[in-house]
Amino acid sequence: EVVALASSRSVGTEVSYGDKTLRVTNLDTYDFSDTDICLMSAGGAVSQKYSPKIGREGCVVIDNSSAWRYDSEVPLIVPEVNADAISMFSKKNIIANPNCSTAQLVVALKPLHDRAKIKRVVVSTYQSVSGAGKDGMDELFNQTRAVFVADPIES
């Protein structure tokens, strides 16, 4: 069973999941004790607040934020690269994953590193403003409009 969870202000809204529609349930009151895996992608602050509680209830949290990436008791996993590091997840029942650019990059670099040790990589990424959410999209719209009407651009 897949359950959609969010804050209380989103309770009752619906989200698509494959060919199904799921009604959103309140994250604050959800009982994780009978849940195997929680895919957490709600931002660092939410993950910091809820992941430890969820993990203590026996559910494994796979976190997509930056909240746990530097925690020495939480494995940072890219399965194609370091699946064996998964064994240490049980300290907090949390697994971190790197950001989208890093995950793809290390999958490509791992076999190269295994053959000829890589000492340094310089990477530039260009990511979508939509990753900043509605505020970022609104800012981009206003800046784009300002360019076309010769108004000052505000950040």
PDB file of C-alpha atoms in Angstrom:
ATOM      1  CA  GLU A   1       0.000   0.000   0.000  1.00  0.00           C
ATOM      2  CA  VAL A   2       1.247   3.475  -0.868  1.00  0.00           C
ATOM      3  CA  VAL A   3       0.182   6.368   1.356  1.00  0.00           C
ATOM      4  CA  ALA A   4       0.561  10.060   0.473  1.00  0.00           C
ATOM      5  CA  LEU A   5       1.504  12.175   3.487  1.00  0.00           C
ATOM      6  CA  ALA A   6       1.773  15.934   3.919  1.00  0.00           C
ATOM      7  CA  SER A   7       1.194  18.727   6.401  1.00  0.00           C
ATOM      8  CA  SER A   8      -2.225  19.323   7.913  1.00  0.00           C
ATOM      9  CA  ARG A   9      -3.023  22.080   5.402  1.00  0.00           C
ATOM     10  CA  SER A  10      -2.838  19.520   2.553  1.00  0.00           C
ATOM     11  CA  VAL A  11      -4.906  16.794   4.228  1.00  0.00           C
ATOM     12  CA  GLY A  12      -7.716  15.649   1.976  1.00  0.00           C
ATOM     13  CA  THR A  13      -6.171  16.875  -1.262  1.00  0.00           C
ATOM     14  CA  GLU A  14      -5.516  14.294  -3.934  1.00  0.00           C
ATOM     15  CA  VAL A  15      -2.324  13.311  -5.751  1.00  0.00           C
ATOM     16  CA  SER A  16      -1.791  11.011  -8.703  1.00  0.00           C
ATOM     17  CA  TYR A  17       0.069   7.740  -8.261  1.00  0.00           C
ATOM     18  CA  GLY A  18       0.265   5.686 -11.455  1.00  0.00           C
ATOM     19  CA  ASP A  19      -3.303   5.131 -12.567  1.00  0.00           C
ATOM     20  CA  LYS A  20      -4.616   5.790  -9.044  1.00  0.00           C
ATOM     21  CA  THR A  21      -5.497   8.867  -7.049  1.00  0.00           C
ATOM     22  CA  LEU A  22      -4.371   9.013  -3.424  1.00  0.00           C
ATOM     23  CA  ARG A  23      -5.973  11.181  -0.746  1.00  0.00           C
ATOM     24  CA  VAL A  24      -3.336  12.959   1.364  1.00  0.00           C
ATOM     25  CA  THR A  25      -3.067  11.924   5.024  1.00  0.00           C
ATOM     26  CA  ASN A  26      -1.628  14.008   7.881  1.00  0.00           C
ATOM     27  CA  LEU A  27       2.085  13.388   8.470  1.00  0.00           C
ATOM     28  CA  ASP A  28       1.812  14.679  12.055  1.00  0.00           C
ATOM     29  CA  THR A  29      -0.538  11.912  13.152  1.00  0.00           C
ATOM     30  CA  TYR A  30       0.454   9.011  10.887  1.00  0.00           C
ATOM     31  CA  ASP A  31       1.468   5.782  12.668  1.00  0.00           C
ATOM     32  CA  PHE A  32       4.626   4.439  10.988  1.00  0.00           C
ATOM     33  CA  SER A  33       4.921   1.360  13.195  1.00  0.00           C
ATOM     34  CA  ASP A  34       3.415  -0.858  10.474  1.00  0.00           C
ATOM     35  CA  THR A  35       5.202   0.863   7.573  1.00  0.00           C
ATOM     36  CA  ASP A  36       8.321  -0.585   5.944  1.00  0.00           C
ATOM     37  CA  ILE A  37       9.712   2.337   3.946  1.00  0.00           C
ATOM     38  CA  CYS A  38       9.153   6.088   3.948  1.00  0.00           C
ATOM     39  CA  LEU A  39      10.352   7.970   0.873  1.00  0.00           C
ATOM     40  CA  MET A  40      10.985  11.427   2.353  1.00  0.00           C
ATOM     41  CA  SER A  41      11.175  14.289  -0.112  1.00  0.00           C
ATOM     42  CA  ALA A  42       9.801  17.237   1.814  1.00  0.00           C
ATOM     43  CA  GLY A  43      12.913  19.355   2.340  1.00  0.00           C
ATOM     44  CA  GLY A  44      15.624  19.390   4.968  1.00  0.00           C
ATOM     45  CA  ALA A  45      13.706  21.011   7.823  1.00  0.00           C
ATOM     46  CA  VAL A  46      10.811  18.551   7.554  1.00  0.00           C
ATOM     47  CA  SER A  47      13.204  15.617   7.308  1.00  0.00           C
ATOM     48  CA  GLN A  48      15.196  16.769  10.353  1.00  0.00           C
ATOM     49  CA  LYS A  49      11.958  16.991  12.338  1.00  0.00           C
ATOM     50  CA  TYR A  50      10.236  13.775  11.248  1.00  0.00           C
ATOM     51  CA  SER A  51      12.837  11.247  10.056  1.00  0.00           C
ATOM     52  CA  PRO A  52      14.233  10.376  13.507  1.00  0.00           C
ATOM     53  CA  LYS A  53      10.701   9.822  14.857  1.00  0.00           C
ATOM     54  CA  ILE A  54       9.759   7.692  11.856  1.00  0.00           C
ATOM     55  CA  GLY A  55      12.978   5.686  12.168  1.00  0.00           C
ATOM     56  CA  ARG A  56      12.358   5.041  15.864  1.00  0.00           C
ATOM     57  CA  GLU A  57       8.970   3.559  14.925  1.00  0.00           C
ATOM     58  CA  GLY A  58      10.812   0.907  12.884  1.00  0.00           C
ATOM     59  CA  CYS A  59      10.252   2.371   9.447  1.00  0.00           C
ATOM     60  CA  VAL A  60      13.284   2.925   7.178  1.00  0.00           C
ATOM     61  CA  VAL A  61      13.447   6.493   5.846  1.00  0.00           C
ATOM     62  CA  ILE A  62      15.066   7.061   2.465  1.00  0.00           C
ATOM     63  CA  ASP A  63      15.652  10.794   2.476  1.00  0.00           C
ATOM     64  CA  ASN A  64      16.004  12.923  -0.636  1.00  0.00           C
ATOM     65  CA  SER A  65      16.927  16.190   1.118  1.00  0.00           C
ATOM     66  CA  SER A  66      20.338  17.434   2.201  1.00  0.00           C
ATOM     67  CA  ALA A  67      19.450  16.942   5.880  1.00  0.00           C
ATOM     68  CA  TRP A  68      21.358  13.697   6.505  1.00  0.00           C
ATOM     69  CA  ARG A  69      24.074  13.697   3.835  1.00  0.00           C
ATOM     70  CA  TYR A  70      26.855  14.607   6.257  1.00  0.00           C
ATOM     71  CA  ASP A  71      25.642  12.629   9.275  1.00  0.00           C
ATOM     72  CA  SER A  72      28.281   9.996  10.104  1.00  0.00           C
ATOM     73  CA  GLU A  73      25.571   7.605  11.366  1.00  0.00           C
ATOM     74  CA  VAL A  74      23.512   7.784   8.166  1.00  0.00           C
ATOM     75  CA  PRO A  75      24.793   6.058   5.037  1.00  0.00           C
ATOM     76  CA  LEU A  76      24.866   8.135   1.851  1.00  0.00           C
ATOM     77  CA  ILE A  77      23.922   5.571  -0.776  1.00  0.00           C
ATOM     78  CA  VAL A  78      24.009   5.324  -4.540  1.00  0.00           C
ATOM     79  CA  PRO A  79      23.196   1.622  -5.059  1.00  0.00           C
ATOM     80  CA  GLU A  80      25.299   1.244  -8.204  1.00  0.00           C
ATOM     81  CA  VAL A  81      28.319   2.673  -6.371  1.00  0.00           C
ATOM     82  CA  ASN A  82      28.264   1.712  -2.699  1.00  0.00           C
ATOM     83  CA  ALA A  83      25.357  -0.627  -1.999  1.00  0.00           C
ATOM     84  CA  ASP A  84      27.447  -2.358   0.684  1.00  0.00           C
ATOM     85  CA  ALA A  85      27.282   0.793   2.859  1.00  0.00           C
ATOM     86  CA  ILE A  86      23.577   0.085   3.395  1.00  0.00           C
ATOM     87  CA  SER A  87      24.485  -2.145   6.341  1.00  0.00           C
ATOM     88  CA  MET A  88      24.903   0.858   8.649  1.00  0.00           C
ATOM     89  CA  PHE A  89      21.393   2.273   8.068  1.00  0.00           C
ATOM     90  CA  SER A  90      20.045   0.678  11.240  1.00  0.00           C
ATOM     91  CA  LYS A  91      21.734   3.189  13.564  1.00  0.00           C
ATOM     92  CA  LYS A  92      18.958   5.686  12.812  1.00  0.00           C
ATOM     93  CA  ASN A  93      16.853   3.795  10.224  1.00  0.00           C
ATOM     94  CA  ILE A  94      17.661   6.597   7.782  1.00  0.00           C
ATOM     95  CA  ILE A  95      19.344   6.348   4.386  1.00  0.00           C
ATOM     96  CA  ALA A  96      20.478   9.500   2.588  1.00  0.00           C
ATOM     97  CA  ASN A  97      20.953   9.937  -1.121  1.00  0.00           C
ATOM     98  CA  PRO A  98      23.004  12.607  -2.866  1.00  0.00           C
ATOM     99  CA  ASN A  99      21.436  15.268  -5.015  1.00  0.00           C
ATOM    100  CA  CYS A 100      20.298  14.371  -8.514  1.00  0.00           C
ATOM    101  CA  SER A 101      23.423  15.643 -10.275  1.00  0.00           C
ATOM    102  CA  THR A 102      25.801  13.825  -7.959  1.00  0.00           C
ATOM    103  CA  ALA A 103      23.948  10.511  -8.129  1.00  0.00           C
ATOM    104  CA  GLN A 104      24.169  10.401 -11.918  1.00  0.00           C
ATOM    105  CA  LEU A 105      27.761  11.581 -11.945  1.00  0.00           C
ATOM    106  CA  VAL A 106      29.109   8.998  -9.507  1.00  0.00           C
ATOM    107  CA  VAL A 107      27.418   6.155 -11.401  1.00  0.00           C
ATOM    108  CA  ALA A 108      29.396   7.201 -14.471  1.00  0.00           C
ATOM    109  CA  LEU A 109      32.628   7.918 -12.576  1.00  0.00           C
ATOM    110  CA  LYS A 110      32.765   4.754 -10.433  1.00  0.00           C
ATOM    111  CA  PRO A 111      33.939   2.354 -13.178  1.00  0.00           C
ATOM    112  CA  LEU A 112      36.459   4.929 -14.378  1.00  0.00           C
ATOM    113  CA  HIS A 113      37.781   5.383 -10.842  1.00  0.00           C
ATOM    114  CA  ASP A 114      38.054   1.628 -10.399  1.00  0.00           C
ATOM    115  CA  ARG A 115      40.284   1.447 -13.496  1.00  0.00           C
ATOM    116  CA  ALA A 116      42.343   4.636 -13.155  1.00  0.00           C
ATOM    117  CA  LYS A 117      42.044   6.427  -9.819  1.00  0.00           C
ATOM    118  CA  ILE A 118      40.309   9.776 -10.290  1.00  0.00           C
ATOM    119  CA  LYS A 119      41.969  12.496  -8.241  1.00  0.00           C
ATOM    120  CA  ARG A 120      39.807  15.480  -9.119  1.00  0.00           C
ATOM    121  CA  VAL A 121      36.581  16.249 -10.935  1.00  0.00           C
ATOM    122  CA  VAL A 122      35.326  19.721 -11.822  1.00  0.00           C
ATOM    123  CA  VAL A 123      31.610  19.837 -12.469  1.00  0.00           C
ATOM    124  CA  SER A 124      29.177  22.604 -13.344  1.00  0.00           C
ATOM    125  CA  THR A 125      25.470  21.945 -13.136  1.00  0.00           C
ATOM    126  CA  TYR A 126      22.574  23.996 -14.408  1.00  0.00           C
ATOM    127  CA  GLN A 127      19.410  23.113 -12.616  1.00  0.00           C
ATOM    128  CA  SER A 128      15.846  24.154 -13.132  1.00  0.00           C
ATOM    129  CA  VAL A 129      14.496  27.104 -11.172  1.00  0.00           C
ATOM    130  CA  SER A 130      11.419  24.981 -10.462  1.00  0.00           C
ATOM    131  CA  GLY A 131      13.493  23.242  -7.804  1.00  0.00           C
ATOM    132  CA  ALA A 132      13.094  26.427  -5.758  1.00  0.00           C
ATOM    133  CA  GLY A 133       9.317  25.992  -5.752  1.00  0.00           C
ATOM    134  CA  LYS A 134       6.593  28.533  -6.393  1.00  0.00           C
ATOM    135  CA  ASP A 135       8.582  31.486  -5.000  1.00  0.00           C
ATOM    136  CA  GLY A 136      11.471  30.730  -7.357  1.00  0.00           C
ATOM    137  CA  MET A 137       9.129  30.396 -10.335  1.00  0.00           C
ATOM    138  CA  ASP A 138       7.427  33.693  -9.447  1.00  0.00           C
ATOM    139  CA  GLU A 139      10.799  35.420  -9.147  1.00  0.00           C
ATOM    140  CA  LEU A 140      11.883  34.108 -12.553  1.00  0.00           C
ATOM    141  CA  PHE A 141       8.612  35.274 -14.122  1.00  0.00           C
ATOM    142  CA  ASN A 142       8.996  38.767 -12.631  1.00  0.00           C
ATOM    143  CA  GLN A 143      12.646  39.010 -13.702  1.00  0.00           C
ATOM    144  CA  THR A 144      11.841  37.838 -17.231  1.00  0.00           C
ATOM    145  CA  ARG A 145       9.003  40.349 -17.472  1.00  0.00           C
ATOM    146  CA  ALA A 146      11.345  43.092 -16.219  1.00  0.00           C
ATOM    147  CA  VAL A 147      13.846  42.324 -18.986  1.00  0.00           C
ATOM    148  CA  PHE A 148      11.182  42.729 -21.675  1.00  0.00           C
ATOM    149  CA  VAL A 149       9.762  45.998 -20.328  1.00  0.00           C
ATOM    150  CA  ALA A 150      13.148  47.466 -19.311  1.00  0.00           C
ATOM    151  CA  ASP A 151      12.327  47.545 -15.578  1.00  0.00           C
ATOM    152  CA  PRO A 152      15.004  46.965 -12.949  1.00  0.00           C
ATOM    153  CA  ILE A 153      15.561  43.310 -12.122  1.00  0.00           C
ATOM    154  CA  GLU A 154      15.008  42.425  -8.480  1.00  0.00           C
ATOM    155  CA  SER A 155      16.263  39.325  -6.671  1.00  0.00           C
TER     156      SER A 155
END
